Short mmCIF file of C-alpha atoms in Angstrom, two decimals:
data_model
loop_
_atom_site.label_atom_id
_atom_site.label_comp_id
_atom_site.label_asym_id
_atom_site.label_seq_id
_atom_site.Cartn_x
_atom_site.Cartn_y
_atom_site.Cartn_z
CA MET A 81 -23.48 17.39 6.24
CA PHE A 82 -19.80 15.25 6.95
CA LYS A 83 -16.52 16.74 6.71
CA ALA A 84 -14.92 15.33 3.96
CA LEU A 85 -11.40 16.10 1.50
CA LEU A 86 -12.56 17.41 -1.81
CA ILE A 87 -9.98 18.14 -4.25
CA ASN A 88 -10.77 20.46 -6.56
CA LYS A 89 -9.08 21.61 -10.44
CA THR A 90 -10.21 24.83 -12.15
CA ASP A 91 -9.41 27.51 -14.41
CA GLU A 92 -9.21 30.12 -12.60
CA ALA A 93 -8.31 28.99 -9.02
CA GLY A 94 -5.53 24.92 -10.68
CA TYR A 95 -5.36 22.62 -7.99
CA ARG A 96 -6.78 22.61 -4.93
CA CYS A 97 -7.62 19.87 -2.20
CA ALA A 98 -9.48 21.30 1.40
CA LEU A 99 -11.31 20.60 4.15
CA THR A 100 -15.29 21.00 3.71
CA GLU A 101 -18.31 19.90 4.43
CA LEU A 102 -20.14 17.77 2.27
CA ASP A 103 -23.66 17.31 2.09
CA GLU A 104 -24.66 13.67 1.73
CA ALA A 105 -27.35 14.25 -1.60
CA GLN A 106 -23.43 14.59 -3.35
CA LEU A 107 -22.87 10.74 -2.00
CA PRO A 108 -21.86 8.94 -5.44
CA ALA A 109 -25.15 8.07 -6.95
CA THR A 110 -23.08 4.73 -8.50
CA GLY A 111 -22.58 2.82 -4.86
CA ASP A 112 -25.47 0.64 -3.34
CA VAL A 113 -23.57 0.47 -0.21
CA THR A 114 -23.22 3.99 1.79
CA VAL A 115 -20.61 4.14 4.71
CA GLN A 116 -20.17 5.37 7.80
CA VAL A 117 -15.76 5.95 7.75
CA ALA A 118 -14.13 4.96 11.33
CA TRP A 119 -10.88 5.54 9.69
CA SER A 120 -8.75 5.93 5.86
CA THR A 121 -4.83 6.62 6.06
CA ILE A 122 -2.84 8.39 3.45
CA ASN A 123 -0.77 5.74 1.27
CA TYR A 124 1.85 7.04 -1.43
CA LYS A 125 -0.72 7.57 -4.26
CA ASP A 126 -3.21 8.83 -1.84
CA GLY A 127 0.13 11.82 -1.85
CA LEU A 128 0.29 11.63 -5.05
CA ALA A 129 -3.57 13.02 -5.77
CA ILE A 130 -3.39 15.38 -2.89
CA THR A 131 -1.09 17.60 -3.70
CA GLY A 132 -2.40 17.44 -7.79
CA GLN A 133 1.84 16.19 -8.06
CA SER A 134 0.51 13.35 -10.72
CA PRO A 135 -2.60 13.07 -12.94
CA VAL A 136 -4.41 10.25 -10.05
CA VAL A 137 -7.45 11.76 -10.16
CA ARG A 138 -9.62 11.19 -12.98
CA SER A 139 -12.54 13.48 -12.65
CA PHE A 140 -13.15 16.50 -10.57
CA PRO A 141 -14.34 17.39 -7.91
CA MET A 142 -12.60 14.57 -5.97
CA VAL A 143 -12.67 12.56 -2.61
CA PRO A 144 -9.46 11.76 -2.44
CA GLY A 145 -9.00 8.26 0.08
CA ILE A 146 -7.91 4.49 -1.44
CA ASP A 147 -8.63 3.14 1.59
CA PHE A 148 -11.14 3.76 4.69
CA ALA A 149 -13.00 1.34 7.16
CA GLY A 150 -16.25 1.89 8.85
CA THR A 151 -20.03 0.64 9.70
CA VAL A 152 -22.38 0.33 6.60
CA THR A 153 -25.38 2.73 7.04
CA ALA A 154 -27.17 2.03 4.15
CA SER A 155 -27.51 -0.81 0.93
CA SER A 156 -28.70 -2.19 -1.77
CA HIS A 157 -26.49 -4.70 -2.38
CA PRO A 158 -27.05 -8.36 -1.40
CA ARG A 159 -23.86 -9.22 0.89
CA TRP A 160 -24.47 -5.56 2.78
CA THR A 161 -26.37 -5.59 6.10
CA VAL A 162 -26.77 -1.90 8.07
CA GLY A 163 -24.22 -2.62 11.07
CA ASP A 164 -22.19 -4.50 8.57
CA GLN A 165 -18.23 -3.75 9.61
CA VAL A 166 -15.66 -3.54 6.48
CA LEU A 167 -13.27 -2.10 4.04
CA LEU A 168 -12.06 -0.79 0.94
CA ASN A 169 -8.22 -0.33 -0.72
CA GLY A 170 -8.58 0.35 -4.66
CA PHE A 171 -10.86 0.00 -7.41
CA GLY A 172 -9.96 3.47 -8.59
CA VAL A 173 -11.42 5.29 -5.29
CA GLY A 174 -10.23 7.87 -4.45
CA GLU A 175 -9.42 8.21 -8.15
CA SER A 176 -11.99 8.06 -10.37
CA HIS A 177 -14.57 7.33 -7.39
CA TRP A 178 -14.76 9.63 -4.38
CA GLY A 179 -13.33 8.25 -1.38
CA GLY A 180 -11.99 7.55 2.05
CA LEU A 181 -10.51 10.91 3.50
CA ALA A 182 -14.27 11.78 4.43
CA GLN A 183 -16.30 10.60 7.46
CA MET A 184 -19.12 9.18 4.92
CA ALA A 185 -18.90 7.32 1.46
CA ARG A 186 -20.95 5.32 -0.76
CA VAL A 187 -18.72 2.73 -3.09
CA LYS A 188 -20.62 -0.75 -4.65
CA GLY A 189 -20.62 -3.40 -2.16
CA ASP A 190 -19.16 -5.22 -5.26
CA TRP A 191 -15.58 -3.83 -3.71
CA LEU A 192 -15.88 -4.42 -0.37
CA VAL A 193 -14.17 -7.10 2.04
CA ALA A 194 -16.41 -7.86 5.24
CA LEU A 195 -13.51 -6.63 8.36
CA PRO A 196 -11.84 -9.77 9.47
CA ALA A 197 -12.82 -11.01 13.11
CA GLY A 198 -9.81 -10.08 15.25
CA LEU A 199 -8.87 -6.79 13.45
CA SER A 200 -10.00 -3.96 14.62
CA ALA A 201 -11.54 -0.54 11.67
CA ARG A 202 -8.40 1.81 13.09
CA ASP A 203 -5.60 -1.67 12.99
CA ALA A 204 -7.14 -2.13 9.39
CA MET A 205 -5.92 1.18 8.62
CA ALA A 206 -3.14 0.70 10.29
CA VAL A 207 -2.36 -1.61 8.03
CA GLY A 208 -4.60 -0.32 4.80
CA THR A 209 -3.51 -0.90 0.77
CA ALA A 210 -0.03 -0.47 1.57
CA GLY A 211 0.08 -3.81 4.36
CA TYR A 212 -2.20 -5.24 2.07
CA THR A 213 0.26 -5.08 -1.14
CA ALA A 214 3.02 -6.01 1.63
CA MET A 215 1.41 -9.22 1.56
CA LEU A 216 0.13 -9.52 -1.42
CA CYS A 217 4.31 -9.25 -2.72
CA VAL A 218 5.02 -11.57 -0.46
CA SER A 219 1.79 -14.50 -0.78
CA ALA A 220 4.52 -13.77 -4.01
CA LEU A 221 7.23 -15.18 -2.37
CA GLN A 222 5.27 -17.45 -1.15
CA ARG A 223 4.23 -19.88 -3.90
CA HIS A 224 7.32 -19.09 -5.65
CA TRP A 225 9.90 -20.33 -3.00
CA ALA A 226 8.14 -23.93 -1.71
CA ASP A 227 6.57 -24.99 -5.95
CA ASN A 228 10.88 -24.34 -6.34
CA ASP A 229 11.83 -25.76 -2.67
CA MET A 230 13.86 -22.60 -1.45
CA ALA A 231 12.73 -22.73 2.16
CA PRO A 232 13.67 -19.79 4.88
CA GLY A 233 17.19 -19.47 5.25
CA ARG A 234 17.99 -20.06 2.34
CA GLY A 235 19.23 -17.12 1.21
CA GLU A 236 17.74 -13.29 2.49
CA VAL A 237 15.12 -11.94 1.06
CA LEU A 238 15.63 -7.77 -0.27
CA VAL A 239 13.25 -5.19 0.82
CA THR A 240 13.50 -1.93 -1.04
CA GLY A 241 11.40 1.00 -0.19
CA ALA A 242 11.93 -0.24 3.62
CA ASN A 243 10.56 3.18 5.96
CA GLY A 244 7.55 2.93 3.84
CA GLY A 245 4.44 1.22 4.56
CA VAL A 246 5.41 -1.74 2.29
CA GLY A 247 8.37 -1.37 3.23
CA SER A 248 7.68 -1.57 7.25
CA VAL A 249 4.90 -4.32 6.63
CA ALA A 250 6.63 -6.64 4.63
CA ILE A 251 10.19 -6.17 6.60
CA ALA A 252 7.63 -7.54 9.77
CA LEU A 253 5.70 -10.65 7.38
CA LEU A 254 9.00 -12.19 5.79
CA ALA A 255 10.79 -12.03 9.54
CA GLY A 256 7.70 -13.43 11.06
CA LEU A 257 7.90 -16.77 8.47
CA GLY A 258 11.92 -18.02 9.28
CA HIS A 259 14.19 -15.10 7.22
CA LYS A 260 17.06 -13.04 6.96
CA VAL A 261 15.53 -9.48 6.01
CA VAL A 262 17.90 -6.38 4.14
CA ALA A 263 16.28 -3.66 4.32
CA SER A 264 17.18 -1.14 1.63
CA THR A 265 16.72 3.48 2.73
CA GLY A 266 17.86 6.36 1.55
CA ARG A 267 17.61 7.28 6.08
CA PRO A 268 19.51 5.08 7.45
CA GLN A 269 19.96 7.45 10.81
CA GLU A 270 16.20 4.89 10.88
CA ALA A 271 17.81 1.81 11.73
CA GLY A 272 16.81 0.69 14.74
CA TYR A 273 13.60 1.26 13.52
CA LEU A 274 13.48 -0.84 10.24
CA LYS A 275 15.80 -3.28 12.74
CA SER A 276 12.68 -4.20 15.08
CA LEU A 277 10.15 -4.45 12.85
CA GLY A 278 12.72 -7.71 12.47
CA ALA A 279 15.44 -6.45 9.29
CA ALA A 280 18.37 -8.14 9.63
CA GLU A 281 21.10 -6.02 7.30
CA VAL A 282 20.67 -1.99 6.77
CA ILE A 283 21.95 -1.28 3.53
CA ASP A 284 21.84 2.89 1.65
CA ARG A 285 19.80 2.21 -0.89
CA GLY A 286 22.71 3.99 -2.94
CA ALA A 287 23.78 1.01 -3.41
CA LEU A 288 20.74 -0.66 -5.90
CA SER A 289 19.36 3.29 -7.52
CA ALA A 290 21.81 4.13 -10.03
CA PRO A 291 22.51 2.89 -13.81
CA GLY A 292 23.97 -1.55 -12.44
CA LYS A 293 25.45 -4.59 -14.61
CA PRO A 294 22.92 -6.66 -16.46
CA LEU A 295 24.38 -9.23 -14.31
CA GLN A 296 25.43 -9.18 -10.48
CA LYS A 297 26.76 -11.07 -7.77
CA GLU A 298 24.40 -13.63 -6.39
CA ARG A 299 22.88 -12.00 -3.53
CA TRP A 300 19.11 -12.02 -3.46
CA MET A 301 16.78 -15.14 -3.38
CA GLY A 302 13.52 -12.60 -2.87
CA VAL A 303 13.05 -8.74 -2.83
CA VAL A 304 10.15 -6.73 -2.24
CA ASP A 305 10.23 -3.81 -4.39
CA SER A 306 8.29 -1.02 -4.12
CA VAL A 307 10.92 1.73 -5.71
CA GLY A 308 11.31 1.16 -9.41
CA SER A 309 13.81 2.03 -11.97
CA HIS A 310 17.50 1.17 -11.76
CA THR A 311 16.58 -0.14 -8.04
CA LEU A 312 14.33 -3.04 -9.81
CA ALA A 313 17.65 -3.74 -12.28
CA ASN A 314 19.46 -3.94 -9.78
CA ALA A 315 17.53 -5.82 -7.37
CA CYS A 316 16.81 -8.21 -10.73
CA ALA A 317 20.48 -8.43 -11.26
CA SER A 318 22.12 -9.90 -7.96
CA THR A 319 18.87 -12.13 -7.43
CA ARG A 320 20.05 -15.63 -7.09
CA TYR A 321 19.07 -18.95 -9.22
CA GLY A 322 16.13 -20.20 -9.65
CA GLY A 323 14.37 -16.87 -6.98
CA ALA A 324 11.85 -14.33 -7.48
CA VAL A 325 10.94 -10.38 -6.48
CA ALA A 326 7.69 -9.06 -6.37
CA ALA A 327 7.97 -5.30 -8.30
CA CYS A 328 4.35 -3.37 -6.27
CA GLY A 329 5.81 0.46 -6.96
CA LEU A 330 6.98 3.34 -8.25
CA ALA A 331 7.72 5.36 -5.88
CA GLN A 332 12.01 6.06 -8.23
CA GLY A 333 10.68 5.41 -11.20
CA MET A 334 8.64 3.55 -13.31
CA ASP A 335 10.65 3.00 -16.08
CA LEU A 336 13.16 -1.37 -16.16
CA PRO A 337 16.54 -0.07 -18.01
CA ALA A 338 17.14 -4.03 -17.08
CA SER A 339 19.09 -6.73 -18.90
CA VAL A 340 17.08 -9.64 -19.89
CA ALA A 341 20.20 -11.65 -18.67
CA PRO A 342 19.20 -12.91 -14.92
CA PHE A 343 15.51 -13.89 -16.53
CA ILE A 344 16.97 -16.18 -18.85
CA LEU A 345 20.32 -16.97 -17.64
CA ARG A 346 18.85 -17.01 -14.06
CA GLY A 347 15.55 -18.84 -14.27
CA VAL A 348 14.21 -15.05 -12.43
CA THR A 349 10.69 -13.82 -12.19
CA LEU A 350 9.53 -10.72 -11.77
CA TYR A 351 6.45 -10.46 -9.72
CA GLY A 352 4.40 -7.28 -11.40
CA ILE A 353 1.30 -7.31 -7.78
CA ASP A 354 -1.67 -5.20 -8.70
CA SER A 355 -2.81 -3.99 -5.14
CA VAL A 356 -5.77 -2.26 -6.61
CA MET A 357 -8.10 -4.53 -8.76
CA ALA A 358 -7.12 -7.93 -7.50
CA PRO A 359 -10.24 -10.43 -7.48
CA MET A 360 -11.45 -10.69 -4.15
CA ALA A 361 -10.91 -14.74 -3.50
CA LYS A 362 -7.37 -12.10 -3.18
CA ARG A 363 -7.71 -9.91 -1.24
CA GLU A 364 -10.04 -11.78 1.16
CA ALA A 365 -7.12 -14.57 1.76
CA ALA A 366 -4.62 -11.42 2.19
CA TRP A 367 -6.27 -9.91 4.02
CA ALA A 368 -6.89 -13.15 6.83
CA THR A 369 -4.01 -14.17 6.75
CA LEU A 370 -3.05 -10.12 7.81
CA ALA A 371 -5.74 -10.86 10.83
CA ASN A 372 -3.64 -13.64 11.01
CA THR A 373 -0.32 -13.32 11.59
CA LEU A 374 0.99 -9.55 11.85
CA ASP A 375 1.46 -8.63 15.12
CA ARG A 376 -0.73 -6.15 16.58
CA GLN A 377 1.89 -4.68 18.88
CA GLN A 378 4.56 -3.64 16.47
CA LEU A 379 1.77 -2.88 13.97
CA ALA A 380 1.29 0.36 16.99
CA SER A 381 5.00 1.10 16.76
CA ILE A 382 5.03 1.30 13.08
CA THR A 383 1.38 3.36 13.06
CA ARG A 384 1.07 7.56 14.55
CA GLU A 385 -1.95 9.16 14.54
CA ILE A 386 -3.61 12.78 12.64
CA GLY A 387 -6.61 13.96 12.44
CA LEU A 388 -9.05 14.64 8.70
CA ALA A 389 -7.43 18.57 8.88
CA ASP A 390 -3.92 17.32 9.16
CA ALA A 391 -4.40 15.23 5.58
CA VAL A 392 -3.49 17.38 3.47
CA ALA A 393 0.12 18.90 5.20
CA VAL A 394 1.02 14.69 5.11
CA GLY A 395 0.14 14.14 1.63
CA ARG A 396 3.21 16.50 0.64
CA ASP A 397 5.01 14.77 4.26
CA ILE A 398 5.03 11.16 2.14
CA LEU A 399 5.58 11.97 -1.36
CA ALA A 400 8.73 13.91 0.65
CA GLY A 401 10.20 10.72 1.43
CA GLN A 402 9.60 12.62 5.47
CA VAL A 403 7.34 9.49 6.71
CA ARG A 404 8.01 6.37 7.34
CA GLY A 405 5.42 3.60 8.32
CA ARG A 406 1.86 3.86 8.38
CA LEU A 407 -0.56 6.32 8.94
CA VAL A 408 -4.10 6.83 9.38
CA VAL A 409 -6.98 9.01 9.74
CA ASN A 410 -9.27 9.54 12.41
CA VAL A 411 -11.67 11.29 9.99
CA ASN A 412 -13.88 12.22 12.70
CA ALA A 413 -11.15 13.50 14.72
#
């Protein structure tokens, strides 16, 4: 038997997520690798799944959790053997396939990434999908800047949704690369926290969240946006000639009330960043870079640990914007 969060949806009880005990025989039969989970995490999408505020869960019952890290206990996959340390992000886990907010998981071996040397399972989940997505965003911007001869110091880089997991890690990564980072947040009282990560300036999200002009004063050489909607439109409208925007989220909304003007008059590039189905080579490169460059003390400063039993309440908190940084879940606590 093992502990897990389990989501059920019935006509009688409605939508419900609760801590329960399951038998190993109940794990999905479609997986070829069984993992004893050590750590998981809570992301925005996990909050949606736990609360049912958005229909991210595709089938019921479902164990949520789009991330986990742990040890292989059984495998019929040629790449993995018992004792291997692995992690997983995305591939529909926690949405259409049982996920990581449990003490055990059974998944397809093709979805797993070897835990990078020097990175603990706990640190991997402190990074989680949010940090891995931030790395994909930063990598896209770096490639763009290299192709366009835009070195650090040539302009400011905007990070929206700065207090969230993606934003926090993006600030740390970009500042570490020598960029002047401007953090946009709806919680100005967190300015000290954001500056401790490397933000040079903190602005109120209200400056970006309302409808704006199709073209605005050029400011950003690059943007990491996890908010979408008017915020993303305004970020594009104020990006400098030849700059780039990496979009990875929709906290404000999935609409994009924008104009083509920034793209055809200033040569701005908009990169869509998908972390769920990203190719394995891109995943492994992102995780290797994170393991080699992310400051562990800084990572610890943005991370809070909770137990599996706390995850339901925290899922509600993250949607309410009451969580900063990263949350790691000790599934065995």
